[in-house]
């Protein structure tokens, strides 16, 4: 008899959710809980691993296996777990500070190794849990508690980092667009290899409205562009605008007056060369609509599969390891009963 | 057996123990010939002990003083514990090697120099105004001048190799010479050359030729009045191989993996002198071993914790400064009460320190180097062969007690070698793992009555879904908990859990009288020097005993009672008194330290003199 299908409720733990009222994290939690039942993975095989920060409380709220670890290191725990238990479905939950600042190094390496993990980076462009300091994605000049005269760090672009590390699945969504986020998360979870999803997430206390210029329901049509594989980049409430390439530079054009969809940049998420994705990530609001959707989705061998394969081949070639034999590697000699070998 | 031509009969003297030091430029292959001489001696049945000593630079300037690389070995017809205090023989391949090593030689020692290299350039590089071989500065020694470079070149004139390639073979000429002098067989080394240079037939033949040429030269040059013979040692019966501490550590963990029935995962970042453990384990894939060369030390331990969380035997390895980086993650493993072994092959610190030199100054870091009350078990092997057994012990304690265990080896143990009696598989402890599976009874922080260990519930088990993490957890349920009384309870439970390991480890053995004037307490790699010193002191009539502590936290249950039975307690350490600090705090004993922080192991004589001083009635 098949087990009854899981529902969203099956993934809510008994722990009371303690994020600030109105926090974007609630939406992400809800969408993950909504997507999981559709994946058909037994609940006991799902693990959420996080670092430190508001986002990283996430595992406590999931009725799955979970590990709330230490600042920035979630990708390392996830790597070790996946490498030794490839059958598990592992999610890494991180924030812009946790993932890109203290844990930047690990994020880079987990993606280039293509370990089959789904990484969701909550980007609110501020430090929330430590109460309002600028983060690696905060805009230049931003005034915060630790930058009273304006931030002089230039912000990092999370997707460009992911693409440079050649993550095999790279996508972006926003907390307010629940349908879109579900689609992106489901595809990310189904992807084999490292999936990296950036979610623009509103911090109501320390950076409220940071994404209002493009992320709200009202602004979205005019200020975001949906990336759809094989389709031209069209946007606008009236679908009357598009992105055209001028050499290596994207530009916004209005359709009509001789400009048609065939002049527009056609999205191709399957390119192994990450250049197109990088170029799209250069498009910055308000000069451009913010691209959302899947930037890149390619197939590459995963780290854990290659590791398992090497082990299997070693066993085939040399036989399953036998300790007695291993101990006797190299020059071995025997000492017979005590004193007997004292040669005259 | 040798293939050398028959020469005049020589006198053959039998001796009990010889200590040789090969010294040359770091490109001269001294570590290689030292290892070969060691293996040849081990195969003959001698007890052996080695001390490689090389510069941290891959290639310091040729012929310079900092570029000198040395390999000391002692071989004997008796059970020995150290590579020898002072070399009986120094092989010096150039003037710098002579200058650096001369201060360590006792009066009357034999010095064999490569005469060809004592030219104006090399003498200048070594800081000699004139050739030390030409004046009477070496009159207290037996100096043999052998034209090693030119004799090697003559032997290989027809080899087809370039002059540079020929020159690189001269270490084997020197080895052949020493093989003759100490009556060692060439066969094992010839076999090694076959394997090592399998793909380079010319180099292979050249090395074999020059090894034999060196042997023949010694026999025909009538330079040495006698050759020496060291009969086999009386070792425990059994099969033996020569092993370094790092190799034994790797084997120990592979064995541990089979003994507990869990796959081994080793997450590590390369660092001297721990890298060989990662390299060795990477070769054992057919044992199901998974090695993960991480991007840094923190990732190394992070992956190991992840693997341990998933039910593997999770290990990470490093050396001193790497342990500092792992501190936060060790705290996480303490909080989540996962089994994890952290290998630290200590080196001289602080910071980068002396990367290739030994020290045992990370003990207090291992004990206390974390935030909060963060107890972990600490064990330390005492010899290269003991690394095998203590690796198994570290894994056993970690799994049985659900705790991180720090395994403190050091550069001296890791690189040094000795004959290792291959263990009988049946004699090794088995510690099978039982993972909980029953959702009705599973509580993540319920505790075993005896050990206080929590159950190891792993992902993939239906109905056991739970959350671990660095935030304090409620006892039994494992829910996040900020309650003051609960934190107080959990801190005490974690400490008590580690303290109870004392009931699961052997009592402290004492070597020597059960009471007396002095008890020497040591730990780690100083075992050999201390044991040798205590033996000599006992032979000389001193009332002295030795307790070598391999389980450092917790300490063996009887140790407190043992220390009270002696008038004085002496604690020799290669640090400024770290075990001393722990012993004084724990047992309120007025112990005194013998401390050396020179990047070099103790000489047994240094320890002996201190014992003798303390045994005097008014001390």
PDB file of C-alpha atoms in Angstrom, chain A residues 13-15 18 43-49 52 57 59-71 73 75-88 102 105-107 109-110 112-113 115 303-304 307-308 310-312 314-315 318-324 326-339 341-344, chain B residues 14 39 42-43 45-46 77 188 191-192 229 231-242 251 254-255 258 265 283-296 298-299 302-303 305-307 309-312 328-329 332 336 338 388 419-420 422-423 425 428 457-471 473 479-480 482:
ATOM      1  CA  UNK A  13       7.126  21.558  12.507  1.00  0.00           C
ATOM      2  CA  UNK A  14       5.741  22.103  15.991  1.00  0.00           C
ATOM      3  CA  UNK A  15       8.160  24.953  16.580  1.00  0.00           C
ATOM      4  CA  UNK A  18       9.383  33.566  15.091  1.00  0.00           C
ATOM      5  CA  UNK A  43       9.966  13.237   4.104  1.00  0.00           C
ATOM      6  CA  UNK A  44      12.699  11.388   5.988  1.00  0.00           C
ATOM      7  CA  UNK A  45      15.029  11.833   3.042  1.00  0.00           C
ATOM      8  CA  UNK A  46      14.799  15.613   3.090  1.00  0.00           C
ATOM      9  CA  UNK A  47      17.316  17.693   5.030  1.00  0.00           C
ATOM     10  CA  UNK A  48      17.480  21.444   5.493  1.00  0.00           C
ATOM     11  CA  UNK A  49      20.839  22.891   6.498  1.00  0.00           C
ATOM     12  CA  UNK A  52      23.305  31.865  10.967  1.00  0.00           C
ATOM     13  CA  UNK A  57      16.124  29.618  11.557  1.00  0.00           C
ATOM     14  CA  UNK A  59      15.145  24.352   9.423  1.00  0.00           C
ATOM     15  CA  UNK A  60      13.483  24.609  12.849  1.00  0.00           C
ATOM     16  CA  UNK A  61      10.191  25.339  11.144  1.00  0.00           C
ATOM     17  CA  UNK A  62      10.358  22.368   8.775  1.00  0.00           C
ATOM     18  CA  UNK A  63       9.139  18.949   9.836  1.00  0.00           C
ATOM     19  CA  UNK A  64      12.069  17.285   8.097  1.00  0.00           C
ATOM     20  CA  UNK A  65      15.612  16.572   9.164  1.00  0.00           C
ATOM     21  CA  UNK A  66      17.379  19.850   9.802  1.00  0.00           C
ATOM     22  CA  UNK A  67      20.665  21.283  10.905  1.00  0.00           C
ATOM     23  CA  UNK A  68      21.094  24.885  12.015  1.00  0.00           C
ATOM     24  CA  UNK A  69      24.859  25.243  11.868  1.00  0.00           C
ATOM     25  CA  UNK A  70      27.325  28.105  12.195  1.00  0.00           C
ATOM     26  CA  UNK A  71      28.047  31.339  10.365  1.00  0.00           C
ATOM     27  CA  UNK A  73      29.339  27.071   6.866  1.00  0.00           C
ATOM     28  CA  UNK A  75      27.423  24.514   2.380  1.00  0.00           C
ATOM     29  CA  UNK A  76      30.261  22.545   3.992  1.00  0.00           C
ATOM     30  CA  UNK A  77      27.959  20.435   6.173  1.00  0.00           C
ATOM     31  CA  UNK A  78      25.678  19.901   3.209  1.00  0.00           C
ATOM     32  CA  UNK A  79      28.644  18.861   1.046  1.00  0.00           C
ATOM     33  CA  UNK A  80      29.836  16.283   3.562  1.00  0.00           C
ATOM     34  CA  UNK A  81      26.333  14.916   4.042  1.00  0.00           C
ATOM     35  CA  UNK A  82      25.582  14.712   0.326  1.00  0.00           C
ATOM     36  CA  UNK A  83      28.960  13.182  -0.490  1.00  0.00           C
ATOM     37  CA  UNK A  84      28.389  10.429   2.048  1.00  0.00           C
ATOM     38  CA  UNK A  85      24.617  10.056   1.606  1.00  0.00           C
ATOM     39  CA  UNK A  86      23.841  10.844  -2.057  1.00  0.00           C
ATOM     40  CA  UNK A  87      20.277   9.550  -1.763  1.00  0.00           C
ATOM     41  CA  UNK A  88      19.227  12.436   0.492  1.00  0.00           C
ATOM     42  CA  UNK A 102      31.378  34.987   6.031  1.00  0.00           C
ATOM     43  CA  UNK A 105      34.326  30.981   0.035  1.00  0.00           C
ATOM     44  CA  UNK A 106      32.240  27.886   0.687  1.00  0.00           C
ATOM     45  CA  UNK A 107      29.452  29.044  -1.601  1.00  0.00           C
ATOM     46  CA  UNK A 109      33.392  25.957  -3.922  1.00  0.00           C
ATOM     47  CA  UNK A 110      30.172  24.061  -3.456  1.00  0.00           C
ATOM     48  CA  UNK A 112      32.050  24.706  -8.750  1.00  0.00           C
ATOM     49  CA  UNK A 113      32.016  21.132  -7.429  1.00  0.00           C
ATOM     50  CA  UNK A 115      27.244  18.924  -5.503  1.00  0.00           C
ATOM     51  CA  UNK A 303      30.553  15.543  -7.310  1.00  0.00           C
ATOM     52  CA  UNK A 304      28.893  12.800  -5.301  1.00  0.00           C
ATOM     53  CA  UNK A 307      32.982  10.079  -5.931  1.00  0.00           C
ATOM     54  CA  UNK A 308      30.708   7.044  -5.778  1.00  0.00           C
ATOM     55  CA  UNK A 310      35.525   6.179  -8.221  1.00  0.00           C
ATOM     56  CA  UNK A 311      34.803   3.993  -5.219  1.00  0.00           C
ATOM     57  CA  UNK A 312      32.937   1.451  -7.314  1.00  0.00           C
ATOM     58  CA  UNK A 314      38.330   0.919  -7.148  1.00  0.00           C
ATOM     59  CA  UNK A 315      36.369  -2.013  -5.722  1.00  0.00           C
ATOM     60  CA  UNK A 318      41.172  -4.204  -6.542  1.00  0.00           C
ATOM     61  CA  UNK A 319      38.331  -6.007  -4.819  1.00  0.00           C
ATOM     62  CA  UNK A 320      36.560  -4.851  -1.677  1.00  0.00           C
ATOM     63  CA  UNK A 321      39.211  -3.744   0.770  1.00  0.00           C
ATOM     64  CA  UNK A 322      40.587  -6.424   3.045  1.00  0.00           C
ATOM     65  CA  UNK A 323      42.309  -5.152   6.180  1.00  0.00           C
ATOM     66  CA  UNK A 324      44.727  -8.033   6.602  1.00  0.00           C
ATOM     67  CA  UNK A 326      46.235  -3.653   3.611  1.00  0.00           C
ATOM     68  CA  UNK A 327      48.301  -4.100   6.760  1.00  0.00           C
ATOM     69  CA  UNK A 328      50.833  -6.163   4.816  1.00  0.00           C
ATOM     70  CA  UNK A 329      51.603  -3.574   2.120  1.00  0.00           C
ATOM     71  CA  UNK A 330      55.298  -3.100   1.398  1.00  0.00           C
ATOM     72  CA  UNK A 331      58.179  -4.963   3.026  1.00  0.00           C
ATOM     73  CA  UNK A 332      56.929  -7.345   5.673  1.00  0.00           C
ATOM     74  CA  UNK A 333      58.994  -9.727   7.779  1.00  0.00           C
ATOM     75  CA  UNK A 334      58.314 -12.283  10.393  1.00  0.00           C
ATOM     76  CA  UNK A 335      59.762 -12.511  13.861  1.00  0.00           C
ATOM     77  CA  UNK A 336      59.451 -16.073  15.031  1.00  0.00           C
ATOM     78  CA  UNK A 337      59.006 -17.139  18.654  1.00  0.00           C
ATOM     79  CA  UNK A 338      60.853 -15.019  21.182  1.00  0.00           C
ATOM     80  CA  UNK A 339      64.635 -15.234  21.159  1.00  0.00           C
ATOM     81  CA  UNK A 341      65.749 -15.130  15.806  1.00  0.00           C
ATOM     82  CA  UNK A 342      68.812 -14.083  17.717  1.00  0.00           C
ATOM     83  CA  UNK A 343      71.151 -15.352  15.041  1.00  0.00           C
ATOM     84  CA  UNK A 344      74.403 -16.630  16.453  1.00  0.00           C
TER      85      UNK A 344
ATOM     86  CA  UNK B  14      79.216  -6.873  16.460  1.00  0.00           C
ATOM     87  CA  UNK B  39      63.717  -0.594   5.787  1.00  0.00           C
ATOM     88  CA  UNK B  42      63.909  -3.469   9.812  1.00  0.00           C
ATOM     89  CA  UNK B  43      63.741  -6.373   7.395  1.00  0.00           C
ATOM     90  CA  UNK B  45      65.017  -7.866  12.281  1.00  0.00           C
ATOM     91  CA  UNK B  46      66.536  -4.888  14.031  1.00  0.00           C
ATOM     92  CA  UNK B  77      69.502  -5.596  18.582  1.00  0.00           C
ATOM     93  CA  UNK B 188      65.067  -4.527  -0.715  1.00  0.00           C
ATOM     94  CA  UNK B 191      63.482  -3.754  -5.481  1.00  0.00           C
ATOM     95  CA  UNK B 192      62.370  -0.285  -4.434  1.00  0.00           C
ATOM     96  CA  UNK B 229      76.975  -5.973  12.411  1.00  0.00           C
ATOM     97  CA  UNK B 231      72.105  -8.640  15.239  1.00  0.00           C
ATOM     98  CA  UNK B 232      68.324  -8.839  15.097  1.00  0.00           C
ATOM     99  CA  UNK B 233      66.374  -7.539  18.050  1.00  0.00           C
ATOM    100  CA  UNK B 234      64.242  -9.594  20.362  1.00  0.00           C
ATOM    101  CA  UNK B 235      60.838  -8.343  19.307  1.00  0.00           C
ATOM    102  CA  UNK B 236      57.478  -9.894  20.067  1.00  0.00           C
ATOM    103  CA  UNK B 237      56.840 -12.712  17.607  1.00  0.00           C
ATOM    104  CA  UNK B 238      54.632 -11.858  14.680  1.00  0.00           C
ATOM    105  CA  UNK B 239      54.549 -10.256  11.263  1.00  0.00           C
ATOM    106  CA  UNK B 240      56.116  -6.823  11.074  1.00  0.00           C
ATOM    107  CA  UNK B 241      56.391  -3.881   8.760  1.00  0.00           C
ATOM    108  CA  UNK B 242      58.055  -0.531   9.161  1.00  0.00           C
ATOM    109  CA  UNK B 251      45.387   2.533   8.669  1.00  0.00           C
ATOM    110  CA  UNK B 254      40.334   2.454   7.966  1.00  0.00           C
ATOM    111  CA  UNK B 255      40.326  -0.351  10.524  1.00  0.00           C
ATOM    112  CA  UNK B 258      35.328  -1.681   9.546  1.00  0.00           C
ATOM    113  CA  UNK B 265      34.669  10.134   5.567  1.00  0.00           C
ATOM    114  CA  UNK B 283      44.355   5.648  -1.910  1.00  0.00           C
ATOM    115  CA  UNK B 284      41.983   3.440   0.067  1.00  0.00           C
ATOM    116  CA  UNK B 285      38.865   3.975  -2.044  1.00  0.00           C
ATOM    117  CA  UNK B 286      38.238   0.245  -2.342  1.00  0.00           C
ATOM    118  CA  UNK B 287      37.577   0.330   1.401  1.00  0.00           C
ATOM    119  CA  UNK B 288      34.700   2.711   0.701  1.00  0.00           C
ATOM    120  CA  UNK B 289      36.765   5.582   2.093  1.00  0.00           C
ATOM    121  CA  UNK B 290      35.558   9.007   1.003  1.00  0.00           C
ATOM    122  CA  UNK B 291      38.169  11.739   1.162  1.00  0.00           C
ATOM    123  CA  UNK B 292      37.174  15.341   0.604  1.00  0.00           C
ATOM    124  CA  UNK B 293      39.944  17.853  -0.055  1.00  0.00           C
ATOM    125  CA  UNK B 294      38.175  20.922   1.245  1.00  0.00           C
ATOM    126  CA  UNK B 295      38.715  24.571   0.326  1.00  0.00           C
ATOM    127  CA  UNK B 296      39.897  25.392   3.833  1.00  0.00           C
ATOM    128  CA  UNK B 298      36.702  25.108   8.309  1.00  0.00           C
ATOM    129  CA  UNK B 299      35.196  23.384   5.296  1.00  0.00           C
ATOM    130  CA  UNK B 302      32.215  21.169   8.233  1.00  0.00           C
ATOM    131  CA  UNK B 303      32.080  18.318   5.729  1.00  0.00           C
ATOM    132  CA  UNK B 305      30.321  17.050  10.710  1.00  0.00           C
ATOM    133  CA  UNK B 306      27.864  16.735   7.818  1.00  0.00           C
ATOM    134  CA  UNK B 307      29.041  13.188   7.168  1.00  0.00           C
ATOM    135  CA  UNK B 309      25.337  13.709  10.977  1.00  0.00           C
ATOM    136  CA  UNK B 310      24.539  11.315   8.137  1.00  0.00           C
ATOM    137  CA  UNK B 311      25.898   8.305  10.020  1.00  0.00           C
ATOM    138  CA  UNK B 312      29.444   8.033   8.686  1.00  0.00           C
ATOM    139  CA  UNK B 328      33.941  27.092  16.169  1.00  0.00           C
ATOM    140  CA  UNK B 329      32.905  23.957  14.314  1.00  0.00           C
ATOM    141  CA  UNK B 332      29.022  22.901  17.044  1.00  0.00           C
ATOM    142  CA  UNK B 336      24.958  18.708  18.555  1.00  0.00           C
ATOM    143  CA  UNK B 338      27.831  14.116  17.170  1.00  0.00           C
ATOM    144  CA  UNK B 388      47.182   2.820  14.735  1.00  0.00           C
ATOM    145  CA  UNK B 419      58.659  -1.611  13.243  1.00  0.00           C
ATOM    146  CA  UNK B 420      54.963  -2.232  13.670  1.00  0.00           C
ATOM    147  CA  UNK B 422      50.783  -6.268  12.289  1.00  0.00           C
ATOM    148  CA  UNK B 423      47.810  -6.812  14.544  1.00  0.00           C
ATOM    149  CA  UNK B 425      42.293  -8.666  13.265  1.00  0.00           C
ATOM    150  CA  UNK B 428      40.890  -5.392  17.596  1.00  0.00           C
ATOM    151  CA  UNK B 457      19.320   9.417  14.801  1.00  0.00           C
ATOM    152  CA  UNK B 458      20.249   9.863  11.163  1.00  0.00           C
ATOM    153  CA  UNK B 459      18.462  11.368   8.159  1.00  0.00           C
ATOM    154  CA  UNK B 460      16.678   8.792   6.078  1.00  0.00           C
ATOM    155  CA  UNK B 461      15.033   7.163   9.119  1.00  0.00           C
ATOM    156  CA  UNK B 462      11.231   7.495   8.831  1.00  0.00           C
ATOM    157  CA  UNK B 463       9.542   9.240  11.730  1.00  0.00           C
ATOM    158  CA  UNK B 464      12.725  10.460  13.426  1.00  0.00           C
ATOM    159  CA  UNK B 465      12.754  13.871  11.741  1.00  0.00           C
ATOM    160  CA  UNK B 466      14.281  16.382  14.134  1.00  0.00           C
ATOM    161  CA  UNK B 467      16.437  19.488  14.102  1.00  0.00           C
ATOM    162  CA  UNK B 468      19.951  19.861  15.421  1.00  0.00           C
ATOM    163  CA  UNK B 469      21.932  23.058  15.695  1.00  0.00           C
ATOM    164  CA  UNK B 470      24.199  25.311  17.642  1.00  0.00           C
ATOM    165  CA  UNK B 471      21.437  26.884  19.714  1.00  0.00           C
ATOM    166  CA  UNK B 473      18.515  22.474  23.141  1.00  0.00           C
ATOM    167  CA  UNK B 479      13.740  21.672  21.014  1.00  0.00           C
ATOM    168  CA  UNK B 480      15.445  25.065  20.931  1.00  0.00           C
ATOM    169  CA  UNK B 482      16.655  29.495  26.149  1.00  0.00           C
TER     170      UNK B 482
END
